[in-house]
Structures are given as structure tokens and as C-alpha cells.
Short mmCIF file of C-alpha atoms and ligand atoms in Angstrom, two decimals:
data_model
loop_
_atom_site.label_atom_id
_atom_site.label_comp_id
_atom_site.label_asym_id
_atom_site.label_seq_id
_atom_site.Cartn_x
_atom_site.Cartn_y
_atom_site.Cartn_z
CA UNK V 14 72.91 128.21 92.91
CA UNK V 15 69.24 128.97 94.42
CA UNK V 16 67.07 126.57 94.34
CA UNK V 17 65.01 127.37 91.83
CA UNK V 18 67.22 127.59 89.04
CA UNK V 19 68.69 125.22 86.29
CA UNK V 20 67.72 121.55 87.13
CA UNK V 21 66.40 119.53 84.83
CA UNK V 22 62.46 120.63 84.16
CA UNK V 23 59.45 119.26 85.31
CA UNK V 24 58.17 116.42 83.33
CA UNK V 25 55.24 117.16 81.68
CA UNK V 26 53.43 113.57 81.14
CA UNK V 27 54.68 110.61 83.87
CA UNK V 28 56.78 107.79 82.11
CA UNK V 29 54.69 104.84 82.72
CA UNK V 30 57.98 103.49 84.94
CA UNK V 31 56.72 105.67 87.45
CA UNK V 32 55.13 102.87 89.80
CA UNK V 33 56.00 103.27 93.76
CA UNK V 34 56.75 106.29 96.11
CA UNK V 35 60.39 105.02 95.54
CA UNK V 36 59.98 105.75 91.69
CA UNK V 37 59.82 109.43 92.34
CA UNK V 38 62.85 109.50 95.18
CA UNK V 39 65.07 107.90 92.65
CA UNK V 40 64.08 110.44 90.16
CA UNK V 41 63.52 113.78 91.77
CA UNK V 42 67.40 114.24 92.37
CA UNK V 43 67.69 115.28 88.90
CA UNK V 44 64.88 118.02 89.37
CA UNK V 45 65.99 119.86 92.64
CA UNK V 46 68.91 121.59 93.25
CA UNK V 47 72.10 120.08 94.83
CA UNK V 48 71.64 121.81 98.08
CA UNK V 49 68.21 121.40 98.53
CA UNK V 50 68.27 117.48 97.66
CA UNK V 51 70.52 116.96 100.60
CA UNK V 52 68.71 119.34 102.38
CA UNK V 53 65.42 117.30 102.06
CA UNK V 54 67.27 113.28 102.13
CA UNK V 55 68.90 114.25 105.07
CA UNK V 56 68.74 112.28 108.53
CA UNK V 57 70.34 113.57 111.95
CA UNK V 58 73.74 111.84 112.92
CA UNK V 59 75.29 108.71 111.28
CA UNK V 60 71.06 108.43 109.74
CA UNK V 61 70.36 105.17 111.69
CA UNK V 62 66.78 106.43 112.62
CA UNK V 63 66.36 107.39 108.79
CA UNK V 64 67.02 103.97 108.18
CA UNK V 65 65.09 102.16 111.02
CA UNK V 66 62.18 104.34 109.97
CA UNK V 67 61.63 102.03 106.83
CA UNK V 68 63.46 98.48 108.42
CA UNK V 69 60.18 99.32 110.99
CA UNK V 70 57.63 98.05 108.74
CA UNK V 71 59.54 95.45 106.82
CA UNK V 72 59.72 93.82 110.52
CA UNK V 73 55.80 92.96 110.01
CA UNK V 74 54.58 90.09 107.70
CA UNK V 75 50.29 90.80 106.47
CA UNK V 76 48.44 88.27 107.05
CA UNK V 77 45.84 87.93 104.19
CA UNK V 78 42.29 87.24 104.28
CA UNK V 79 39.96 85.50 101.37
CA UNK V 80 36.56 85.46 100.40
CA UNK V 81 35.63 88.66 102.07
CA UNK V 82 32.73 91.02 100.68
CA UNK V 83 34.10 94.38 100.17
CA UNK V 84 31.09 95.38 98.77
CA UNK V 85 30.61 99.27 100.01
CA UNK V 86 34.43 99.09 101.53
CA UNK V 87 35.62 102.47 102.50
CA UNK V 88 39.19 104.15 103.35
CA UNK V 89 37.30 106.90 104.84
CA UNK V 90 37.55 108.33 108.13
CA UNK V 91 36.91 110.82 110.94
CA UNK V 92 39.50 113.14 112.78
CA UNK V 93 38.08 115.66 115.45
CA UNK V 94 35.17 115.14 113.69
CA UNK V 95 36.01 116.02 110.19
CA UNK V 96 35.85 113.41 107.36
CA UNK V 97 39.09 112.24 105.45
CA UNK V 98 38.68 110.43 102.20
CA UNK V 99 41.24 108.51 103.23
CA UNK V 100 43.64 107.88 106.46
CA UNK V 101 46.39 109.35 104.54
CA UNK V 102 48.13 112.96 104.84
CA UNK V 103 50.51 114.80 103.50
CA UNK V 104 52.75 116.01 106.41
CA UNK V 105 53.97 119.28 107.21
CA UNK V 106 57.34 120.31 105.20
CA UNK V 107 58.74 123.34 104.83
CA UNK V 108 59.57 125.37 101.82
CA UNK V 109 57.72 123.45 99.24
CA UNK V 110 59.60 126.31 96.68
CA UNK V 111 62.74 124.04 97.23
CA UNK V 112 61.11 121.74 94.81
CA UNK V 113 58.88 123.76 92.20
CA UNK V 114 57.91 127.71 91.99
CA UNK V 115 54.57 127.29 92.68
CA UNK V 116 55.31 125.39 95.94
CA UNK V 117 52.67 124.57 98.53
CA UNK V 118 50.22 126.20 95.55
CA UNK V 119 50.85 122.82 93.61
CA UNK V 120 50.80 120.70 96.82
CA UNK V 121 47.41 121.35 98.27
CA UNK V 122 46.24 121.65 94.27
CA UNK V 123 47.27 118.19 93.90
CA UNK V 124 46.10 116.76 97.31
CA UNK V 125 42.71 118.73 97.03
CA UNK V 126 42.05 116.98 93.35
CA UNK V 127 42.58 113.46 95.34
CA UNK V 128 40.69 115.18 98.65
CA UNK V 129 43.66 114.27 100.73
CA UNK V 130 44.20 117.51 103.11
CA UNK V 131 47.92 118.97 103.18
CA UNK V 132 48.97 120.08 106.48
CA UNK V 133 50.43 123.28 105.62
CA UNK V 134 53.70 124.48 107.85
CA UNK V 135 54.56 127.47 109.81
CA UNK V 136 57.66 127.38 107.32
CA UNK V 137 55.90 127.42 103.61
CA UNK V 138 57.25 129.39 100.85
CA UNK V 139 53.68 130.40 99.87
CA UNK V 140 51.53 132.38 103.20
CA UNK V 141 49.23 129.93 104.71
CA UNK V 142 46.54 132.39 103.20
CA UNK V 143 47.17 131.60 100.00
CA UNK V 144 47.61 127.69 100.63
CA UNK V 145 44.14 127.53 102.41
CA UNK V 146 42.67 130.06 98.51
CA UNK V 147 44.61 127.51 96.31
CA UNK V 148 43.04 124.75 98.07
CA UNK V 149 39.48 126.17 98.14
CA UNK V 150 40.16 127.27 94.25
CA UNK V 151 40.92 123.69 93.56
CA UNK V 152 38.23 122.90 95.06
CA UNK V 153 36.12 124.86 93.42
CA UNK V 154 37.42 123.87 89.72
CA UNK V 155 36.55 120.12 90.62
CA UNK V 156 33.05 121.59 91.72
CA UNK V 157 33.16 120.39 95.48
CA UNK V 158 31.47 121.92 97.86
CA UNK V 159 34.63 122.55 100.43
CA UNK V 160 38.31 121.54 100.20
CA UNK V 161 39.40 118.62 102.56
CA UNK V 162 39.26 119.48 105.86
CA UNK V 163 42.54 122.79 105.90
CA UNK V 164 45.24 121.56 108.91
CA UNK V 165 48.14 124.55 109.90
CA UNK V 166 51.39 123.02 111.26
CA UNK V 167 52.39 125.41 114.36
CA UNK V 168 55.66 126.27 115.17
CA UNK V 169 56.15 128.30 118.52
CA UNK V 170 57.42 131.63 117.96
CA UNK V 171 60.04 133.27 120.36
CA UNK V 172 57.33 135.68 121.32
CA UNK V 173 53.88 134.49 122.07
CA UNK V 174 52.02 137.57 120.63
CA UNK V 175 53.65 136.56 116.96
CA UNK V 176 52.99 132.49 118.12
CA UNK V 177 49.51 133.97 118.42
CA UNK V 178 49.19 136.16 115.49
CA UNK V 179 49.94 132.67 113.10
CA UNK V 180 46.81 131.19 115.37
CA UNK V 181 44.55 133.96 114.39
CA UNK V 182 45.45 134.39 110.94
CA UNK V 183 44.89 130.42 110.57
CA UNK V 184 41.51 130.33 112.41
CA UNK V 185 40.64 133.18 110.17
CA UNK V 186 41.79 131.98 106.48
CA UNK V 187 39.52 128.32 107.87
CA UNK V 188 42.12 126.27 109.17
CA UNK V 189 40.33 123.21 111.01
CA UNK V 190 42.98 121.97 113.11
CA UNK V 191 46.46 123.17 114.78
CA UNK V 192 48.74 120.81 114.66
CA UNK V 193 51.48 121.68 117.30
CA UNK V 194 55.02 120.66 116.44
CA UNK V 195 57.75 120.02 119.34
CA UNK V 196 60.23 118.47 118.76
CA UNK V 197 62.38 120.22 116.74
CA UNK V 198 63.25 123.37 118.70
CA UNK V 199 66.64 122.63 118.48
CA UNK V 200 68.19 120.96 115.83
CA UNK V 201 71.20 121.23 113.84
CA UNK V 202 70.98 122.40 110.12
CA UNK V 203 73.66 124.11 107.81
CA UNK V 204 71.09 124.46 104.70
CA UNK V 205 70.68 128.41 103.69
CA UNK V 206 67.83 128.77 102.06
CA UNK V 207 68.28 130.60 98.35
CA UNK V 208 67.39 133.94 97.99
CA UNK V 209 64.43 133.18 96.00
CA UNK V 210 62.77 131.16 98.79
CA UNK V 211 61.11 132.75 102.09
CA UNK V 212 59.19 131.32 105.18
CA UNK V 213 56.49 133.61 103.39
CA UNK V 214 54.07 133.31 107.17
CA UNK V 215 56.53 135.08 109.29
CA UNK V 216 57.60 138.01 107.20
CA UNK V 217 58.62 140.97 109.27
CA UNK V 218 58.79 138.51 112.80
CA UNK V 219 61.88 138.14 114.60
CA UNK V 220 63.69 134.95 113.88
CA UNK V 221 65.84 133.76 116.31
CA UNK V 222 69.11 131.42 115.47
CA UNK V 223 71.27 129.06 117.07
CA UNK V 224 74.57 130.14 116.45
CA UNK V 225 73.31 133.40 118.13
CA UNK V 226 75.58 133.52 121.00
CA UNK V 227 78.44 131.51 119.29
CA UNK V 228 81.07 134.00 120.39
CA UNK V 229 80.06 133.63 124.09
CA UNK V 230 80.86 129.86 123.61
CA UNK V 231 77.33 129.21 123.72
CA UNK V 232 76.57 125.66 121.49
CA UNK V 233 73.21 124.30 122.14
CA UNK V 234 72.51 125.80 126.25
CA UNK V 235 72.18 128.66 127.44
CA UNK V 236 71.39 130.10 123.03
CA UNK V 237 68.49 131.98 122.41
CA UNK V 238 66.78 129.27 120.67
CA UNK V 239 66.21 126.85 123.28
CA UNK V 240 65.79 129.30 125.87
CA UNK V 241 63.05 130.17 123.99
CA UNK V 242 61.98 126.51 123.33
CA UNK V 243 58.05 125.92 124.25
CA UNK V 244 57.36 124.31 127.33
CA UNK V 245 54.21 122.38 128.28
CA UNK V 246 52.67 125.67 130.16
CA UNK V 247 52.67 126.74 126.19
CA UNK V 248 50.34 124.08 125.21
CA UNK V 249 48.60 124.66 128.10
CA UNK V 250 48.77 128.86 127.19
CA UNK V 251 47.73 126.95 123.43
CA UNK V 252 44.68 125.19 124.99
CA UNK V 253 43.49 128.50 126.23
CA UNK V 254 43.69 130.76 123.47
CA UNK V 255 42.11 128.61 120.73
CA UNK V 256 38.93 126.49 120.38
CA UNK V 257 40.68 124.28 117.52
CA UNK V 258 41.81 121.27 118.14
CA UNK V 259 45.39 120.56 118.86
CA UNK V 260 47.08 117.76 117.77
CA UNK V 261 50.61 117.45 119.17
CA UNK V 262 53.46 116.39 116.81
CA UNK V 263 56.90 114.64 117.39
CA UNK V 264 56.10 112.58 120.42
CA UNK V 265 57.26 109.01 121.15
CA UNK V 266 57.43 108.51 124.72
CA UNK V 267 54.04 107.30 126.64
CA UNK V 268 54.67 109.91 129.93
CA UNK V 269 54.44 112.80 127.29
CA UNK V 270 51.02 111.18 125.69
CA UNK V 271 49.49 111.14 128.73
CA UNK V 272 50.54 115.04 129.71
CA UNK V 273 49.66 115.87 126.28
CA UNK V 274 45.90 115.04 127.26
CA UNK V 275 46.77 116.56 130.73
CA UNK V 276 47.13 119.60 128.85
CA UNK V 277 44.02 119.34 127.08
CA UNK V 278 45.04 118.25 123.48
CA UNK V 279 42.94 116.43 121.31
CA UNK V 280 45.39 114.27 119.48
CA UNK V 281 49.46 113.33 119.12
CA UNK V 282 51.24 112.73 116.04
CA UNK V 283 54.10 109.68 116.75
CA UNK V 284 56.78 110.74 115.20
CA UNK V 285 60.75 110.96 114.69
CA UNK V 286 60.48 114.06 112.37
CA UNK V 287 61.69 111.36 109.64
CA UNK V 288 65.40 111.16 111.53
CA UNK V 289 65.91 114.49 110.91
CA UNK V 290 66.51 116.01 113.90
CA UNK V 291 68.21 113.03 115.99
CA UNK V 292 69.88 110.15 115.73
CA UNK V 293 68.85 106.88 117.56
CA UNK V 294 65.35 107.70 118.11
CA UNK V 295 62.79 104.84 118.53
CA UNK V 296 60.74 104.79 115.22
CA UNK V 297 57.49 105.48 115.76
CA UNK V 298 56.12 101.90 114.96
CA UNK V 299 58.01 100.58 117.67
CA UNK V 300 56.99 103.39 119.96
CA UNK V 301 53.23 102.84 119.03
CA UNK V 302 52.10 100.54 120.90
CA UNK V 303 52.79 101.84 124.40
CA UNK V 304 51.58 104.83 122.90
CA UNK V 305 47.97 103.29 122.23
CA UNK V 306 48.06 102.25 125.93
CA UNK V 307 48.83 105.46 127.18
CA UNK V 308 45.97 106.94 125.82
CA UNK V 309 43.63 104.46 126.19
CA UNK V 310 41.59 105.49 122.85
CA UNK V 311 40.84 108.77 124.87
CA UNK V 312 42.66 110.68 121.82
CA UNK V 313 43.56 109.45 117.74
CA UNK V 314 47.14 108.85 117.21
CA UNK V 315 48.77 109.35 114.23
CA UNK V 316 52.46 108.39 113.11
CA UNK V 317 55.02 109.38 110.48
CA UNK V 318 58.07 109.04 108.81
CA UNK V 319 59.02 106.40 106.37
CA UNK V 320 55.67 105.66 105.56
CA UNK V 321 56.12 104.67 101.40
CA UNK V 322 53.63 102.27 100.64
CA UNK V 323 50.11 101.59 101.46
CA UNK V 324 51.32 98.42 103.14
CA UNK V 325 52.89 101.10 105.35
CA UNK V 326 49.52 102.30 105.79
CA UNK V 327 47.78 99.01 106.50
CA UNK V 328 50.92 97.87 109.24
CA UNK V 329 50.05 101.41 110.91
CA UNK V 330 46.62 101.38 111.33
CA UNK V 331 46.71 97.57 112.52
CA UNK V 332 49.13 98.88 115.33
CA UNK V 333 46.68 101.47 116.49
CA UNK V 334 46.92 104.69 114.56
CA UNK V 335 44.17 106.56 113.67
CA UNK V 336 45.81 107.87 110.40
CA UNK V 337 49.50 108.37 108.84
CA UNK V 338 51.66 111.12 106.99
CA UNK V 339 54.02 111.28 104.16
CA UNK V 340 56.64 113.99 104.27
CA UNK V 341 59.46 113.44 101.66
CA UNK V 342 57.36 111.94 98.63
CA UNK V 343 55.31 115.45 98.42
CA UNK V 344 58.58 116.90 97.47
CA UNK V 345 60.01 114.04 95.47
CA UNK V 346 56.35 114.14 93.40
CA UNK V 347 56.29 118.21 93.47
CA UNK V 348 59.74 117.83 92.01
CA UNK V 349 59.72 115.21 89.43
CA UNK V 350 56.13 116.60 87.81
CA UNK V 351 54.48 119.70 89.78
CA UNK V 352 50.94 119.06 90.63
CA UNK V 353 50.89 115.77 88.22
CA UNK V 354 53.24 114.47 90.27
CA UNK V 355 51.80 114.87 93.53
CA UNK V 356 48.65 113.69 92.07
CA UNK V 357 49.94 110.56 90.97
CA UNK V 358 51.98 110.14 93.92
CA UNK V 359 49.10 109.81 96.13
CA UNK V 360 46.81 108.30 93.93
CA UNK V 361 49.86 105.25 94.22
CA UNK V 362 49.60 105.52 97.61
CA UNK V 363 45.70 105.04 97.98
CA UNK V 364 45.19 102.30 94.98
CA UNK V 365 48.05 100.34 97.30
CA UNK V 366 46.18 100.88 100.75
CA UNK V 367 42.69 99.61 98.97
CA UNK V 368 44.58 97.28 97.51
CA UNK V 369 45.93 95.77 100.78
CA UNK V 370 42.62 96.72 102.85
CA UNK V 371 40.85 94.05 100.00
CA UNK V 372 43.83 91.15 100.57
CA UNK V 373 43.59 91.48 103.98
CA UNK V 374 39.32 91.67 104.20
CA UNK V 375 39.50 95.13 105.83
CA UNK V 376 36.19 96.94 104.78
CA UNK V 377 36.85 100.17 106.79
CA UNK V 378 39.56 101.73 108.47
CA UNK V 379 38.27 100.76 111.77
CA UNK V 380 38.32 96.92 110.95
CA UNK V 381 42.11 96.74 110.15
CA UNK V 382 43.50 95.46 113.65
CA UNK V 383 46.21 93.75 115.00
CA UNK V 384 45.22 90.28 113.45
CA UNK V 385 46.55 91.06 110.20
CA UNK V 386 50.31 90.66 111.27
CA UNK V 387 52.79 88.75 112.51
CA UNK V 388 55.98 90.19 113.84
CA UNK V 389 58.87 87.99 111.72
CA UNK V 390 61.69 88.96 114.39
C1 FNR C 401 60.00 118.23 107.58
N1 FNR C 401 59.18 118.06 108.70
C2 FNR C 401 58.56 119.15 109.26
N2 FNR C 401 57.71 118.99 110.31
C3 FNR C 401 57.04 120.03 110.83
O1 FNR C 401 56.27 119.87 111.76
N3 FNR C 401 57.20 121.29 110.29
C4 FNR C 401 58.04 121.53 109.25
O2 FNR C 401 58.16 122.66 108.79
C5 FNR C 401 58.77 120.43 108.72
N4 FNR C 401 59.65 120.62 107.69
C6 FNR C 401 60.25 119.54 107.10
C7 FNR C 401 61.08 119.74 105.99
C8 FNR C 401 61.62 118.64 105.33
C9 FNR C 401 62.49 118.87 104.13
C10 FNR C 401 61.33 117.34 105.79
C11 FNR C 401 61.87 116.13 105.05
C12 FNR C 401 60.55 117.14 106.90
C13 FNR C 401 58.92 116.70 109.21
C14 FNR C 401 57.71 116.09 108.51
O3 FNR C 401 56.51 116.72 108.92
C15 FNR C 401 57.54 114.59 108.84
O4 FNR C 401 57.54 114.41 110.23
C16 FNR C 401 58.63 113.71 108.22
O5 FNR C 401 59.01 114.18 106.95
C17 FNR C 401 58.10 112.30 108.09
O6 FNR C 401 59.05 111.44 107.60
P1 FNR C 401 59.17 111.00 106.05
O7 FNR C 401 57.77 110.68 105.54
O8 FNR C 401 59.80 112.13 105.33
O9 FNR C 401 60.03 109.78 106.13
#
């Protein structure tokens, strides 16, 4: 079985049952291979965090407001100085072949037509060269001037000469900003990937794995892997080497916010990985608003996983992020109807967060604070 082969095709209009995020979850298992389904749905450990990630936002109620003018209201806003249509982005995920041949080609397509910017991963199927021309082609087609602003997920290579060469070749095919991923050095996955289906960016780079040094009796210490782990003298070897700015991805405890701007990084993304790589985690919402403390508005913060609806959105941004991402649902949408899919997907997702900016009287971004919730437990 490889994971392109023999699941039920794309869908070439969407069934007008196709409403919610959850719409496309329910129905990409029939378009994705067995493997790779479980590969994608899966949470670390007994999935408690996987579940907590969603229970996190139900444990808000919204507030809503009347009678406000929303004349000129915008979901627009600014990240290291770079304008977002919306506070919305699709998160880094890896392999977008798992789901549809084109890949991250139909992704960043998809997100470009709705001028929602795709953080592309160290791990796509398609070379981050080619995701930064599809999305400028795109682009192009809808006669825009530029793309939305290009983002390159960074993960930290065993050697920092190849860690390097994927900063250089970003910075050079226009990516805007690095986003720095930590916190899944180690984890434990049993997913092969089919033969069809490459981490195209580090083609001819070592690759380093964690059953390495399994016959030593070696499990997690003392293997290659986290040996090789990045430290925080590699974000500050990061800060040195590149004038982009460096968002840091996968944290959720205050101390590490405040070395993270120690270390000269311009922004953190709160974040469990979408309980995938351990169990028990604090979701992010929870671990937000220490996290706003911490920083004191000196750097944006932005949180993930479970975000599904633009309610999601709303609770996020009222807690003190700057902007959120959607992992799964790209694939789910990629799956279920190739670029349509996506399209739709996030075009859901943005008609729901203007939707709940207007209930709630939020004309910007900026004005959705804390006043719009009330914590039920
Ligand atoms: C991920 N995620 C991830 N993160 C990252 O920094 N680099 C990567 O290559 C990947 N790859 C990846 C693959 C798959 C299949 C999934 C589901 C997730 C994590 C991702 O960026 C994000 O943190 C979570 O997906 C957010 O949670 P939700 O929206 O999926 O609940």
C-alpha cells in the first residue's frame, strides 16, 4: 500500500454537506490511505492532550455584543511587519503527498487564492523551492502583486552546515520568516513513509534515526537523535546566521518564553504539536496566559492545535495571541478535494471568524480582548 494509491478519488465539486472543519475530518478517511490516516489522527500516549486540545476552547462561553458598526471591519493583521489577510495560518505538516500527488503544490495554491500564507516544513514532499514558485504562480494567475507573506518551518539538522544550507536556500527562494520548531526532537513514530513520498528538502543529507543504537540497548538516551537534539546555543548560533525573523515553535512553559527573547527571537508559537508527540501536555490555551505575561507584548504569540472553528479563532486572540494555525484540516481538505478543498476549508474558517468578530463587535483583530468570555468551569 503507498500512499498514493487506490483510495477513493478526489471529489471534484464539494457536496453542499460540506459545512465545518469537522465535515472534511469525517470524510477524508475515505480518501487517504490506511496508514497515512492514522499516521495524520494520531496523538502521543493514551491521546488525552489530543483531546484536551479541543475540550480547551469549549471551556470558554463568547460573550456577544449588539449594535456595533462594523462598517470598514477588518481580520487583517501584521506579523514582523508583514500583512496577513487574516490571523489565520496553515501550520507546518509534513508530507502533504500523504494526502494528494500534488502535495504542498495544492496547499499553498489553495491558501494563496484565499491569501492565507502556508508555512511550508523542513519535511514537504514537494522542495521548499517549488512551494515558494507554486505560491508566487498562484499568485500570479489571480493577478496579485506578491503571494502572502512565504514562512519555512525549520527543523535542526544533525549537522549545522546542512541546518544552514535549508536557511540559505529559504532566504534565497523569498522565504519571510523562519519558524524554528523544538519540540519534537524526539518523538516516537512507527509510520514508514511509502516509497512514492520523500522529505523532497533534504535529499542527499544524512538522516539520523532513533532506533540507531537499538542493539547497544540504547531507547531514547544516549541515541544519536537526541544527542544531536538543538540546544538553546543553536538558536542563539540561529540568531547569528540569519537576519529573518525567528519565530520559535512548540513552547508552553513561561521560563522558555522569556529565554526565547533572551536569545534574540522575534516570536513563539504555543503549542503541543497537536498531542502528537506527548501525552499530558498543557494545551496551549491553558498555557497562554502566563505566556502573554512572560513576554510582556515584547514579542506576538501564536498558538496551535485543535483550532477548528473560527470561534477557536476569536477564544485565541481574546486570550492574547497574535494569530493561530491549523494543522490537520489542510490535509483532511487536500484529501477530500485537492486545492478545492483547501480552498473551501479556509474560506469556512474565515466566514466563521468574521462571523464571530461581528456578534461579538470586534472591528479588528486588535479589539478582540479578554471581555468577550467567560470561563464556564
Ligand atoms: C505536524 N506538525 C508539524 N510541525 C512542524 O513544526 N513540522 C512538521 O513537519 C510537522 N509535521 C506534522 C505532520 C502531521 C501529520 C501533523 C498532524 C502535524 C505539527 C503542526 O505544525 C501543528 O503544530 C499541529 O498539527 C497543530 O494541531 P492540529 O491543528 O492538527 O490540532
Amino acid at each position: 500500500m503507498t500512499g498514493l494509491s487506490a483510495q477513493q478519488p478526489p471529489l471534484t465539486t464539494i457536496p453542499s454537506d460540506i459545512r465545518t472543519l469537522a465535515d472534511y475530518e469525517r470524510l477524508a478517511q475515505n480518501h487517504i490511505s490506511p496508514d497515512a490516516w492514522r499516521h495524520i489522527q494520531a496523538g502521543a500516549g493514551g491521546e488525552t492532550s489530543l483531546g484536551a486540545n479541543r475540550a480547551q476552547f469549549d471551556r470558554f462561553h463568547l460573550v456577544p455584543r449588539m449594535l456595533s458598526d462594523m462598517r470598514g471591519a477588518t481580520t487583517e493583521v501584521h506579523l514582523f511587519g508583514l500583512r496577513h489577510a487574516a490571523p489565520i495560518l496553515l501550520a507546518p505538516v509534513a508530507y502533504h503527498r500523504l494526502a494528494r500527488p500534488q502535495g504542498e503544490v495544492a496547499t499553498i495554491s489553495a491558501a494563496t487564492a484565499l491569501d492565507i500564507t502556508m508555512v511550508a516544513s523542513t519535511l514537504s514532499s514537494i522542495s521548499l523551492e517549488d512551494i515558494a514558485g507554486a505560491a508566487r504562480a498562484a499568485a500570479a494567475e489571480l493577478r496579485r502583486p506578491a503571494p502572502p507573506p512565504l514562512w519555512f518551518q525549520l527543523y535542526f539538522q544533525p549537522d549545522r552546515a546542512y541546518t544552514l544550507d535549508l536557511v540559505r536556500r529559504a532566504e534565497i527562494a523569498g522565504y519571510q520568516v523562519l519558524v524554528f520548531t523544538v519540540d519534537a526532537s524526539v518523538k516516537r513514530s512507527d509510520f514508514a513513509l511509502p516509497a512514492d513520498v520523500e522529505a523532497a528538502n533534504l535529499r542527499g543529507m544524512p538522516r539520523l534515526s532513533q532506533s540507531a543504537n537499538a542493539a547497544e540497548g540504547r531507547i531514547v538516551f544516549g541515541t544519536p537523535l537526541l544527542d544531536a537534539a538543538p540546544t538553546w546555543d543553536d538558536l542563539g548560533w540561529l540568531r547569528s546566521v540569519t537576519q529573518l525573523p525567528i519565530v520559535v515553535k512548540g513552547l508552553l512553559s513561561p521560563d522558555d518564553a522569556k529565554l526565547t527573547m533572551d536569545h534574540g527571537a522575534d516570536g513563539i508559537i504555543v503549542s503541543n504539536h497537536g498531542g502528537r508527540v506527548m501525552d499530558g501536555l498543557i494545551p496551549p490555551v491553558d498555557a497562554l496566559p502566563a505566556m502573554v505575561e512572560a513576554v510582556e507584548d515584547k514579542i506576538p504569540l501564536l498558538l496551535d492545535s485543535g483550532v477548528r472553528h473560527g470561534t477557536d479563532v476569536l477564544k485565541a486572540l481574546a486570550l492574547g495571541a497574535r494569530a493561530v494555525l491549523v494543522g490537520r484540516p489542510q490535509i483532511h481538505a487536500l484529501a477530500v478535494a485537492g486545492i478545492g478543498g483547501v480552498a473551501h476549508m479556509l474560506q469556512i474558517l474565515r466566514a466563521e471568524l468574521e462571523l464571530a468578530m461581528a456578534q461579538t463587535g470586534c472591528r479588528s483583530p486588535d479589539t478582540i480582548t479578554r471581555h468577550i468570555l467567560r470561563d464556564r468551569t
